[in-house]
Coordinates of C-alpha atoms in Angstrom, one line a residue:
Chain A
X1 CA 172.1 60.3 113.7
X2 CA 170.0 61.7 110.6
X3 CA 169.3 64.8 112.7
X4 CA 172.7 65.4 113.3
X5 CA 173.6 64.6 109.7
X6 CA 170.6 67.1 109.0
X7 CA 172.3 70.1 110.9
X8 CA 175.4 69.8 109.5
X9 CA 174.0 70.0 105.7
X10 CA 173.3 74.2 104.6
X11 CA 169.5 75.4 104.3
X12 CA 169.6 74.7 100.2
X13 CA 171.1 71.1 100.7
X14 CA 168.3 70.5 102.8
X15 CA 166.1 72.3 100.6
X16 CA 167.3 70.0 98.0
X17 CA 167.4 66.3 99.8
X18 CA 163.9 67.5 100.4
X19 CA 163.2 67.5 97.3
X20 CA 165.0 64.2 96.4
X21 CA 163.2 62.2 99.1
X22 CA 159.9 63.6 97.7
X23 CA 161.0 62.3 94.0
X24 CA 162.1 58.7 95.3
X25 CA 160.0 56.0 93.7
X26 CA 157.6 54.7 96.3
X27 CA 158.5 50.8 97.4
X28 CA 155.0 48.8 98.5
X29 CA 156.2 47.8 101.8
X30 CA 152.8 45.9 101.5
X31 CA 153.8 44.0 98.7
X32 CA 157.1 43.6 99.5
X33 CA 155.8 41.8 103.1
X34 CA 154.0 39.6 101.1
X35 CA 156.8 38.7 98.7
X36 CA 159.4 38.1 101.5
X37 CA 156.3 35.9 103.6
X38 CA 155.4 34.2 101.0
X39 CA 159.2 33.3 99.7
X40 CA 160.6 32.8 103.2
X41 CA 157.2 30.8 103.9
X42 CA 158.2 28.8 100.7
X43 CA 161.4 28.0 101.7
X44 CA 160.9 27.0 105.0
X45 CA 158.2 24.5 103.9
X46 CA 161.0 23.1 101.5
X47 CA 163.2 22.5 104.6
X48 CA 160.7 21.1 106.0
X49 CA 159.6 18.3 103.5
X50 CA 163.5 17.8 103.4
X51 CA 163.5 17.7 107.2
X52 CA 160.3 14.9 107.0
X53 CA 161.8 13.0 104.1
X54 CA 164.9 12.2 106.3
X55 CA 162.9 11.0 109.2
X56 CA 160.7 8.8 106.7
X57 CA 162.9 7.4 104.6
X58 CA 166.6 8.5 105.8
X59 CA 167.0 6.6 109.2
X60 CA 166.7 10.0 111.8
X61 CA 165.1 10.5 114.1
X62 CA 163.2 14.1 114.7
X63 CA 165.9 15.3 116.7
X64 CA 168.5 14.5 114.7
X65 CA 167.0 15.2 111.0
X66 CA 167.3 19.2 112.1
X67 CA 171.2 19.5 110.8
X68 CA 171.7 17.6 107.7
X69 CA 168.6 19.6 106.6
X70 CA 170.3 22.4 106.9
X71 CA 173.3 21.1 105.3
X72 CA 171.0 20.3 102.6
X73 CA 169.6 23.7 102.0
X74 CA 173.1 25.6 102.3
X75 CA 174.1 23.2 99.0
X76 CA 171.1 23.9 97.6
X77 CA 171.8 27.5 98.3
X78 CA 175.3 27.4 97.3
X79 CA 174.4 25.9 93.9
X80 CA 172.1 28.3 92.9
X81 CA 174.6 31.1 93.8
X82 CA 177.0 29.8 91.4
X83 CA 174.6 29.3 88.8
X84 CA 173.8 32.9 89.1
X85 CA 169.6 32.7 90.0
X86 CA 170.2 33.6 93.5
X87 CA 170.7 37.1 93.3
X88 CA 167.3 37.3 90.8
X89 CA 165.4 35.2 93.5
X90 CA 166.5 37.9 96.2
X91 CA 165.8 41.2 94.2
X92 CA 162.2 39.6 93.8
X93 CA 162.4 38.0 97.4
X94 CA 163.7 40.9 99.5
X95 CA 164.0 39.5 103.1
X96 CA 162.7 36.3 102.2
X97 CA 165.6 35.0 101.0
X98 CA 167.8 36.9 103.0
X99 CA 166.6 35.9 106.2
X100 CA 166.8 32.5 106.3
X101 CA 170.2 30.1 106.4
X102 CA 169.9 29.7 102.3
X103 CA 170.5 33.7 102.3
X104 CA 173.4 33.3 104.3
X105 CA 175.2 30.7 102.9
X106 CA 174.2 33.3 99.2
X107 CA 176.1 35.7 101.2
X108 CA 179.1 33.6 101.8
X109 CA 179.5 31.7 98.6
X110 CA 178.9 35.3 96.3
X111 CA 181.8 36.8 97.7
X112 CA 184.1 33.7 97.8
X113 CA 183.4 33.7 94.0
X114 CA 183.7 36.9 93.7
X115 CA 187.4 37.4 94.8
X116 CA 188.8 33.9 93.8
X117 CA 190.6 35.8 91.2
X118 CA 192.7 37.1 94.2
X119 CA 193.6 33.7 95.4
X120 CA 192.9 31.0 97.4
X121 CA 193.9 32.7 100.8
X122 CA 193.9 36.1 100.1
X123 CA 191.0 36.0 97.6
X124 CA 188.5 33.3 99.2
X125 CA 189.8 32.9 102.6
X126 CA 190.4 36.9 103.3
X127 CA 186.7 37.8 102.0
X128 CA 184.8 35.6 102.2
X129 CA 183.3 36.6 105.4
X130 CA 183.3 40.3 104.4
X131 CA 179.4 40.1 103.9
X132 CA 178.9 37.9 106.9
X133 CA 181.2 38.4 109.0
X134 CA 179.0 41.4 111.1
X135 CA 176.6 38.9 111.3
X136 CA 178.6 36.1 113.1
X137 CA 180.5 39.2 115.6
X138 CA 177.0 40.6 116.5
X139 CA 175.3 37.2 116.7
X140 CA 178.2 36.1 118.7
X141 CA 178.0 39.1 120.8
X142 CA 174.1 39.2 121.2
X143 CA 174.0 35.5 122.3
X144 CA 176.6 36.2 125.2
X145 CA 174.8 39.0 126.6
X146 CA 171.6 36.9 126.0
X147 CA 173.7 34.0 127.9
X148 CA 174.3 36.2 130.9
X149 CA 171.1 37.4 131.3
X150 CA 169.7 34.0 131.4
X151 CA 172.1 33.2 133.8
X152 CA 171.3 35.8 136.5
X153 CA 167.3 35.6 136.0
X154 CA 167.8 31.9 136.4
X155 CA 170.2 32.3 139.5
X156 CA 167.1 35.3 140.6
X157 CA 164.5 32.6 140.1
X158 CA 165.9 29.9 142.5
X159 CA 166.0 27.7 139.6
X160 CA 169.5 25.5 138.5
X161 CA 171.5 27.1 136.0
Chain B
X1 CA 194.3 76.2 65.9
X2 CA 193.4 78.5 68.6
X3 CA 191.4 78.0 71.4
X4 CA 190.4 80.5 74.2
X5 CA 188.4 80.7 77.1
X6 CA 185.2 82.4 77.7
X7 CA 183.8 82.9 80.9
X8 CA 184.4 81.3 83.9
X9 CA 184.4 77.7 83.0
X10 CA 184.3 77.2 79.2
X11 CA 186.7 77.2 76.5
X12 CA 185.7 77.7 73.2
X13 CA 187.4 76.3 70.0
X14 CA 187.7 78.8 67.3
X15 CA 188.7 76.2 64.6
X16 CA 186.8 73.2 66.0
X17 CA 188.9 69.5 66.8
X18 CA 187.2 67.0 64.5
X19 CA 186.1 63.7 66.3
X20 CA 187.6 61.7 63.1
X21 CA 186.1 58.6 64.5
X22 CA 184.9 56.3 67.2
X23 CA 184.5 52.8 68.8
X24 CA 182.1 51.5 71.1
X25 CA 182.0 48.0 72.9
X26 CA 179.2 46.8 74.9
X27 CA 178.5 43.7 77.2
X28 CA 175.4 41.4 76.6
X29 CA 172.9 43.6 78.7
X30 CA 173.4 46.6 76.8
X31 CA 173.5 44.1 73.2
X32 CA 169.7 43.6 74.3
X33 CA 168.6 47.0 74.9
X34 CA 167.4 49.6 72.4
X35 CA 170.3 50.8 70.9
X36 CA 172.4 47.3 70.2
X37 CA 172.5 48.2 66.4
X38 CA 174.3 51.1 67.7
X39 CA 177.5 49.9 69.0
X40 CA 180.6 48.3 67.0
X41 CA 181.2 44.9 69.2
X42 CA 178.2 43.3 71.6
X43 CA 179.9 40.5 73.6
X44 CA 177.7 37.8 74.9
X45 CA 179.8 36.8 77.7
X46 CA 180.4 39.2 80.6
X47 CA 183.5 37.5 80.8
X48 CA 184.8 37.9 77.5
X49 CA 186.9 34.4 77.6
X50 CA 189.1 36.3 80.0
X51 CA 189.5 35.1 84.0
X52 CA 188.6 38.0 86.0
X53 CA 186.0 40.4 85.5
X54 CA 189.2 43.4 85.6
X55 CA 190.5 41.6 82.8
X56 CA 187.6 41.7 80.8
X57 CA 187.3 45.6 81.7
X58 CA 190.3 45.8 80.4
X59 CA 190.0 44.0 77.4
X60 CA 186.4 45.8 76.1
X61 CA 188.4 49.4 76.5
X62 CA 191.6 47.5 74.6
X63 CA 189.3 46.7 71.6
X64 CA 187.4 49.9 71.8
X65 CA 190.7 52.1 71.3
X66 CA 192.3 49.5 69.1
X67 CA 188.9 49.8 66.7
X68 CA 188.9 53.8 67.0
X69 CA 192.4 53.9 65.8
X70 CA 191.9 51.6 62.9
X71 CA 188.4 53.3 62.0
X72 CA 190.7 56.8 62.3
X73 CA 193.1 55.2 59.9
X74 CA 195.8 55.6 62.0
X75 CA 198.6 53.9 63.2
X76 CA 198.7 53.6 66.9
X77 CA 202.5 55.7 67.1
X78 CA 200.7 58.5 65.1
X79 CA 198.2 59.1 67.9
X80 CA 200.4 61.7 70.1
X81 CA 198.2 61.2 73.4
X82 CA 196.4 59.0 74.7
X83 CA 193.6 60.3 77.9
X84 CA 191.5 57.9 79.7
X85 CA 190.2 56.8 82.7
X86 CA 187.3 54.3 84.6
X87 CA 185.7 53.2 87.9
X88 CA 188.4 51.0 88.8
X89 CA 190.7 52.1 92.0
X90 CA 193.8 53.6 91.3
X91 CA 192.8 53.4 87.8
X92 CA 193.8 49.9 86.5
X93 CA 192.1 49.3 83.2
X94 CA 193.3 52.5 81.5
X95 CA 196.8 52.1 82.8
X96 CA 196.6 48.7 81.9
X97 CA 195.9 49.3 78.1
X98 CA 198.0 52.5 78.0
X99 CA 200.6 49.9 78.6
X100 CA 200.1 48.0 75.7
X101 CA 199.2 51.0 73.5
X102 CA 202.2 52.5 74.1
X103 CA 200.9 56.3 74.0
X104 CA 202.0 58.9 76.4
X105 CA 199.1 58.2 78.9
X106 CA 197.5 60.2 81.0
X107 CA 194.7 58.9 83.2
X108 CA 192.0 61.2 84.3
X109 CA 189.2 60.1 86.9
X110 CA 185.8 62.1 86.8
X111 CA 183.5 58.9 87.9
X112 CA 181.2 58.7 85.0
X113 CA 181.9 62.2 83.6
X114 CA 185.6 61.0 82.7
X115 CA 183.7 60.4 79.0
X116 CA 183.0 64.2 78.5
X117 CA 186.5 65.3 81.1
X118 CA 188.4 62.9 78.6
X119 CA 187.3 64.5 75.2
X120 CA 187.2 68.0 77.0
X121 CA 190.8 67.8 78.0
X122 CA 191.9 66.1 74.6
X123 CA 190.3 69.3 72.4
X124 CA 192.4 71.3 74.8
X125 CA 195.3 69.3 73.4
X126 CA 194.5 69.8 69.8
X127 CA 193.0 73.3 70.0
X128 CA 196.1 74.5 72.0
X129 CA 198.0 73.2 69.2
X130 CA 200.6 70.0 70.7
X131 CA 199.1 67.5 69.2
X132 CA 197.7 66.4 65.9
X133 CA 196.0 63.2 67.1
X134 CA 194.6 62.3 70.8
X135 CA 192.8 59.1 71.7
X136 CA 190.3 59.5 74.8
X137 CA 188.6 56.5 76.1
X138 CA 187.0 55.4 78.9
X139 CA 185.2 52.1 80.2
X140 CA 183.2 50.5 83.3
X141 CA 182.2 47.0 83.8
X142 CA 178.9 46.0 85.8
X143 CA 180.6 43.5 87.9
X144 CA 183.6 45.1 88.4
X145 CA 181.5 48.2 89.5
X146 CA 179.8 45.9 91.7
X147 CA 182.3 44.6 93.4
X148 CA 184.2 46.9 94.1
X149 CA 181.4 50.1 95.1
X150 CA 178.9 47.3 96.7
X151 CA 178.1 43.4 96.7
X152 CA 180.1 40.8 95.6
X153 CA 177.7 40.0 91.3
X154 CA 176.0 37.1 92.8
X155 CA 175.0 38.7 96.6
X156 CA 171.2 38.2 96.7
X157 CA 170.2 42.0 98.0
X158 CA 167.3 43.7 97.2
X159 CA 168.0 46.7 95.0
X160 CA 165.8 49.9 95.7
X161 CA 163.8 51.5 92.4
X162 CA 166.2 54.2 92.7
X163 CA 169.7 52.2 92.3
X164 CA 171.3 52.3 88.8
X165 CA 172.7 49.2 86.9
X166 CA 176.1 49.9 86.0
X167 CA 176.7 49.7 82.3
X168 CA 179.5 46.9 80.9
X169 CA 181.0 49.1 77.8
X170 CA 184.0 51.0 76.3
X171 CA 184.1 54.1 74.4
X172 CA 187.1 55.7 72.4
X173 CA 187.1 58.5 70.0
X174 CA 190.3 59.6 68.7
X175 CA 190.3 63.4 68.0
X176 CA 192.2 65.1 65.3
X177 CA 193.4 68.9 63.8
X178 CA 191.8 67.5 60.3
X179 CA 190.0 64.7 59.4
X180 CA 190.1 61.7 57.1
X181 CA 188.2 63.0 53.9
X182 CA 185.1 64.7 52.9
X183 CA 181.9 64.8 54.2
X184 CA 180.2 64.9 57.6
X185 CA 182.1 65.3 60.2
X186 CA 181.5 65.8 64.5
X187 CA 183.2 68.6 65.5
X188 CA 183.6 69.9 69.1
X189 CA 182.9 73.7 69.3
X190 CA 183.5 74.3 73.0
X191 CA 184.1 72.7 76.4
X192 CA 182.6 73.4 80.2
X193 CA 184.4 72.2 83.2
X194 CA 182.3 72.0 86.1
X195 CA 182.5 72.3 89.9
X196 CA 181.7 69.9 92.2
X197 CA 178.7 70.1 93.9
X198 CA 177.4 68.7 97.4
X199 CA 173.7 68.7 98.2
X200 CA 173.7 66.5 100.7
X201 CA 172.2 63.4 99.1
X202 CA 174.1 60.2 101.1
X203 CA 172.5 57.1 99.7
X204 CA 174.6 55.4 97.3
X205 CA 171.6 53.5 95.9
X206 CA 170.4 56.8 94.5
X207 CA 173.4 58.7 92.7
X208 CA 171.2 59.9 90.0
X209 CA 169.5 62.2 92.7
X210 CA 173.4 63.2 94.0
X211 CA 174.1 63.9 89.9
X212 CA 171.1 65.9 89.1
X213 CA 172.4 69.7 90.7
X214 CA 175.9 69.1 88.9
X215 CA 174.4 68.6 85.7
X216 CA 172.1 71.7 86.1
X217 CA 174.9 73.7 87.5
X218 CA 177.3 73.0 84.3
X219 CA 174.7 73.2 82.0
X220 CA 173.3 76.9 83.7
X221 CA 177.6 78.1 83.4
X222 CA 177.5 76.7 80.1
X223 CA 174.8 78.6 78.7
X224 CA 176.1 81.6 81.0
X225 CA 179.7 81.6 79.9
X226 CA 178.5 81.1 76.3
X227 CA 175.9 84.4 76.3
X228 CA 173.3 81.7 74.7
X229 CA 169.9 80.2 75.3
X230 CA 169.5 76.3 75.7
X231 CA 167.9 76.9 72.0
X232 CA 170.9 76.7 70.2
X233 CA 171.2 73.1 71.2
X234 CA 169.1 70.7 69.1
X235 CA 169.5 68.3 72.1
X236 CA 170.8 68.2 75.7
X237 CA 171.7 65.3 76.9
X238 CA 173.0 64.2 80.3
X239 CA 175.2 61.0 81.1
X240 CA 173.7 58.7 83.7
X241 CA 170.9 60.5 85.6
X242 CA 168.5 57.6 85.0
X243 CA 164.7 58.1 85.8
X244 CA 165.2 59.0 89.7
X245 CA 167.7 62.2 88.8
X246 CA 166.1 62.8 85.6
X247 CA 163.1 64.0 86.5
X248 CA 165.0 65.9 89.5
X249 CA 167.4 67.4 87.1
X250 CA 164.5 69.0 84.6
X251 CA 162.4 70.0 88.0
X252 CA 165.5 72.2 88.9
X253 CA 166.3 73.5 85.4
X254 CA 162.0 75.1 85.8
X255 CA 163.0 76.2 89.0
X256 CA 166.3 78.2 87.3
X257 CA 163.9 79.3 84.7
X258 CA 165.4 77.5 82.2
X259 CA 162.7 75.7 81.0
X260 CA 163.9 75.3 77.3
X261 CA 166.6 73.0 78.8
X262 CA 164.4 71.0 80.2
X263 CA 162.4 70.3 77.3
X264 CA 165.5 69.2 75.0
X265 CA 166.9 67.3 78.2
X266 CA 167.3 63.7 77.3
X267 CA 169.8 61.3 79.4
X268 CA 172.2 58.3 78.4
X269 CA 171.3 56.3 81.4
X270 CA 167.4 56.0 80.1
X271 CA 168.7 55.5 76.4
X272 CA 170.6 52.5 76.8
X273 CA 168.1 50.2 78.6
X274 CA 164.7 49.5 78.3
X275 CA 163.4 49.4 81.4
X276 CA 160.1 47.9 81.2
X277 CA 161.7 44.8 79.9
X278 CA 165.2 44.8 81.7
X279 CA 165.7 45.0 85.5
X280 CA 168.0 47.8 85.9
X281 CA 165.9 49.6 88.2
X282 CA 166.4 53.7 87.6
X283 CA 168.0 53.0 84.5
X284 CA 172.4 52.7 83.6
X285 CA 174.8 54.5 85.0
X286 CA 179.1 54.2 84.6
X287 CA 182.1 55.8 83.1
X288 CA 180.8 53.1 80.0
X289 CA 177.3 54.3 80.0
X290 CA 177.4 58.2 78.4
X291 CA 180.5 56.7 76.2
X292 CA 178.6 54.2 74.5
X293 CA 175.8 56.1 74.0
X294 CA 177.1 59.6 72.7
X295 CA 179.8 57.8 70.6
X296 CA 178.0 54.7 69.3
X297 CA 174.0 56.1 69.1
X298 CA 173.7 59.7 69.1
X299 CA 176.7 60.7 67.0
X300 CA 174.9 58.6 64.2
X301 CA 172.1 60.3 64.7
X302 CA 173.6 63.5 64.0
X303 CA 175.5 62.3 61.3
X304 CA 171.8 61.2 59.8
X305 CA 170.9 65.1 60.2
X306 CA 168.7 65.0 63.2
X307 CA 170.8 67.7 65.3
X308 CA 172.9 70.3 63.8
X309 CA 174.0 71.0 67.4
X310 CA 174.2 68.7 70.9
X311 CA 175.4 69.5 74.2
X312 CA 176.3 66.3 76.3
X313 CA 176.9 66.3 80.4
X314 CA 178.5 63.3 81.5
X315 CA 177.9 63.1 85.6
X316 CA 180.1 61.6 88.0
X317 CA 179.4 61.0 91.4
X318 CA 182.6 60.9 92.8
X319 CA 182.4 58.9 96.5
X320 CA 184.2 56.1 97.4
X321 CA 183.2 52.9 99.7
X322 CA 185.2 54.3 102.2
X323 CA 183.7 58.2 102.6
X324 CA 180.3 56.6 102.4
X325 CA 180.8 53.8 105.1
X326 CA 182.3 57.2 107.1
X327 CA 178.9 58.8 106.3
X328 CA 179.7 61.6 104.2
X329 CA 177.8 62.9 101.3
X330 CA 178.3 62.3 98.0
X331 CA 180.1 65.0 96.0
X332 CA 179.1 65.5 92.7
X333 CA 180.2 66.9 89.0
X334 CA 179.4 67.0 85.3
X335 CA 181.6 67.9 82.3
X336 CA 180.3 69.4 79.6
X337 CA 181.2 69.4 75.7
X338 CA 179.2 71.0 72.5
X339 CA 179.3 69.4 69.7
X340 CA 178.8 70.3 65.9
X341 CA 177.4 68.8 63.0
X342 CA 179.9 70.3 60.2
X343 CA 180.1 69.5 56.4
X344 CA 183.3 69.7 55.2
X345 CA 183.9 70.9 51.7
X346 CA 187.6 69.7 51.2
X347 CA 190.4 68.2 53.5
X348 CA 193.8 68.1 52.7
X349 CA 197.4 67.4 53.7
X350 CA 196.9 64.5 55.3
X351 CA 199.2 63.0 57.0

C-alpha cells in the first residue's frame, strides 16, 4: 500500500515527504509501552478488586462476579467521559486505556455526546457507533472465522464439537 | 483608488486600503496562553451558554464582526460587503451570521488561509473602487473542528507530537477607502494569491508539514512578483505551521536561498500557545488561529512601532474526511497580504 502510494507521488514529493518524515518529532515507543502497561495494568487491577469485592461482600460467586464488574467499569468509564478526564487519561495512556472495555465504552459515550445536538435518533442513535462500530463488524467477523475453524480442527481431532 | 497587478500572483495597491479596525474573540484555551491581553473578548466557556458547539462558533464570529463594526464606528448598513468564511462544511457559521448582519455576503473557504484570502479579496474590493467599507471575518472552533475532521471532543485517542490543536476564536477587520481620524493606521500595500501545492504528505495529524511548501512557495512569488528581498519585511509571519512545519518551512526557504526569510519567519500557530505549559502538541492551527493573532497581537505591535512593515501567510490545508479516508494527499495553499505601518497626517470627508 505505501509503496504503491510511493510510486504514484513525483521524484520532489518524495524528495519532500522524505524530508518531512525525517523532521517528525520522535515518539518513545519505550515509554509509551510503559505508560500504556502500566495504565492498562492499573486498570485491570481496579476490575479486579471490583471483581473480588463482589465475591466478598456482594453475594457472587467467581463465575458470576465477571459481568457486573464490567458493568461497573463501563459506568465508571462513561462518567469520566462526560466529565471530560477521559480523553486527558488516554493522550497520557495511549493504548492503555484504549484497549480495555473502559476505552470502549470512551468511545461509545464521546460520540453519543458529541452529536446529541442532532437528536435523539439521528444524533445518538445514528452515531453513536461511528467510532465502534468497525470494531463490533470485524470482531463479529473474526470470531466466526475463528468459530469455524474450531469447528473443523475439533471435527479433525476426533473430539465432540 | 487604483490597484494593479504585478507579476504573476500579486496585486499591489497604489493608494493602500486602511484596516480602520479590528475584533478578536477567543475561547478559554487561548485566554491562558501568551497573548490573552491581546484579544478583545476571552470566553471561559467553550460553550458560550449556547447548546451546540456550531452555535457557539457561530456566536464568537457574531461578536467579533459586531465589535469590529462598532470599533470602526460604523453602522452595520454602511459596511457594503461582507467576506468570510470557516472550517465548517458547507460553510455554516459565516452564512449563519451573514444572515443576521444583513451584508451582501460572500463566503470564501481557504481552510485556515480564508484569514489572509478574506482581507486579500476585500482590498480588491476597496482598491478596485465598489466599495467604501468591507467587513472580512473568519472563525474556527476546537470542538467543532474536532468533530467534524476527527474524534468526537471527548474520544480518548492518543494525539501524535505532530497534530495541531485547533484554535476556538474569531477575527474581523472591517476595511475602508479612509479611516476614522488621525494617527497610526494599518494599511495593506499588496496582496499574493497562491497556488495550491501537493507534496505528497497524507497524514492528517501532521498538516503543518503538508502547509510548509505552500507557504514557501507564496512567500518565494511574493518576493518574485514584487522585485524585493525578504528585507523589506520587518517580520514574516506564517498562519498555523506550528513547530513540526515550522522548522520544515525555514529548512526549505535555506534550500531556495532565501535565508533572510527564514530568519524573520515567525508563525501564528507557535504564538498563541505556550506549549511547554499547554498540551497542544505542534502548536494551534484553524481558520481562528492566524486571525486572532495578526488582528488582536501583532497589529498592536506594529501600532507600538515594532515593524514598519509585515508580511503574513495564512496556510490552509484544504482536505476533507472524505479524500483522506480515500487516501489521497493533502493539498495545500497560503495567501499572502503585506501590510504597512502608515501615519496619517489628516483624514477627512468622512462619511
Amino acid at each position: 500500500m505505501s509503496n504503491k502510494k510511493t510510486k504514484n507521488l513525483t521524484p520532489i514529493q518524495q524528495q519532500y515527504t522524505a524530508l518531512a518524515a525525517s523532521r517528525e518529532p520522535k515518539r518513545s515507543v519505550v515509554k509509551n509501552c510503559l505508560r500504556a502497561f502500566v495504565s492498562g495494568g492499573l486498570i485491570c487491577l481496579l476490575g479486579e478488586a471490583i471483581r473480588q469485592a463482589l465475591i466478598a461482600w456482594g453475594g457472587f460467586t467467581a463465575k458470576t462476579a465477571g459481568d457486573p464488574t464490567v458493568a461497573i467499569l463501563i459506568a465508571l468509564a462513561v462518567v469520566l467521559t462526560a466529565a471530560g478526564v477521559y480523553d486527558k487519561i488516554g493522550q497520557w495512556a495511549g493504548a492503555g486505556s484504549a484497549v480495555p472495555v473502559t476505552g470502549f465504552a470512551n468511545s461509545l459515550a464521546s460520540a453519543a455526546i458529541e452529536h446529541r445536538s442532532e437528536g435523539i435518533v439521528l444524533g445518538v442513535g445514528g452515531q453513536m457507533f461511528r467510532i465502534a462500530g468497525p470494531v463490533i463488524v470485524f470482531g463479529t467477523a473474526a470470531a466466526f472465522a475463528v468459530g469455524i475453524i474450531h469447528l473443523i480442527v475439533r471435527a479433525l481431532l476426533g473430539g465432540a464439537p | 483608488m487604483t490597484v494593479r497587478r504585478t507579476g504573476h500572483q500579486t496585486f499591489i495597491f497604489d493608494q493602500h486600503p486602511i484596516v480602520r479596525s479590528v475584533a478578536t474573540v477567543v475561547g478559554p484555551m487561548e485566554g491562558a496562553g501568551p497573548l490573552a491581553r491581546d484579544f478583545d473578548i476571552v470566553h471561559a466557556d467553550m460553550m458560550l451558554t449556547e447548546k451546540s458547539w456550531e452555535k457557539a462558533e457561530r456566536k464568537m464570529l457574531e461578536e467579533a464582526c459586531t465589535l469590529a463594526i462598532e470599533n470602526a464606528e460604523l453602522q452595520k448598513e454602511s459596511v457594503d460587503f461582507f467576506i468570510a468564511g470557516d472550517l465548517m462544511n458547507q460553510l455554516t457559521s459565516a452564512s449563519f451570521v451573514a444572515e443576521k448582519l444583513a451584508i451582501p455576503h460572500i463566503g470564501v473557504f481557504g481552510a485556515c488561509s480564508t484569514s489572509m484570502a478574506s482581507l486579500a479579496l476585500g482590498a480588491l474590493y476597496i482598491g478596485s473602487g465598489v466599495a467604501q467599507h468591507v467587513l472580512t471575518a473568519t472563525c474556527s472552533h476546537n470542538a467543532t473542528a474536532e468533530k467534524q475532521f476527527r474524534y468526537p471532543t471527548e474520544y480518548g485517542a492518543q494525539k501524535p507530537p505532530t497534530a495541531q490543536h485547533t484554535v476556538t476564536g474569531a477575527g474581523a477587520a472591517v476595511l475602508s477607502n479612509i479611516g476614522d481620524g488621525e494617527g497610526d493606521a494599518i494599511t495593506i500595500a499588496a496582496a499574493t494569491i497562491g497556488r495550491v501545492i501537493d507534496m505528497g504528505i497524507t497524514d492528517p495529524m501532521n498538516m503543518g508539514a503538508a502547509m510548509a511548501p505552500a507557504a514557501v512557495d507564496t512567500i518565494t512569488a511574493h518576493l518574485r512578483d514584487m522585485r524585493c528581498n525578504a528585507d523589506a519585511y520587518d517580520i514574516i509571519v506564517t498562519g498555523d505551521l506550528a513547530a513540526v512545519g515550522h522548522e520544515l518551512a525555514c529548512t526549505l526557504l535555506h534550500r531556495h536561498g532565501i535565508h533572510d526569510a527564514a530568519a524573520r519567519l515567525v508563525d501564528c500557530g507557535l504564538l498563541i500557545f505556550d506549549r511547554t505549559a499547554q498540551e497542544v502538541q505542534a502548536g494551534g492551527s484553524g481558520c481562528g488561529c492566524s486571525a486572532v493573532v495578526t488582528f488582536g497581537h501583532l497589529f498592536k505591535r506594529m501600532l507600538r512601532g515594532e515593524w514598519q512593515r509585515m508580511l503574513v501567510v495564512a496556510t490552509g490545508a484544504l482536505l476533507s474526511p472524505l479524500t483522506f479516508q480515500q487516501g489521497e494527499t493533502i493539498p495545500s495553499v497560503a495567501h499572502a497580504v503585506a501590510f504597512c505601518r502608515t501615519t496619517r497626517v489628516q483624514q477627512g470627508g468622512e462619511t
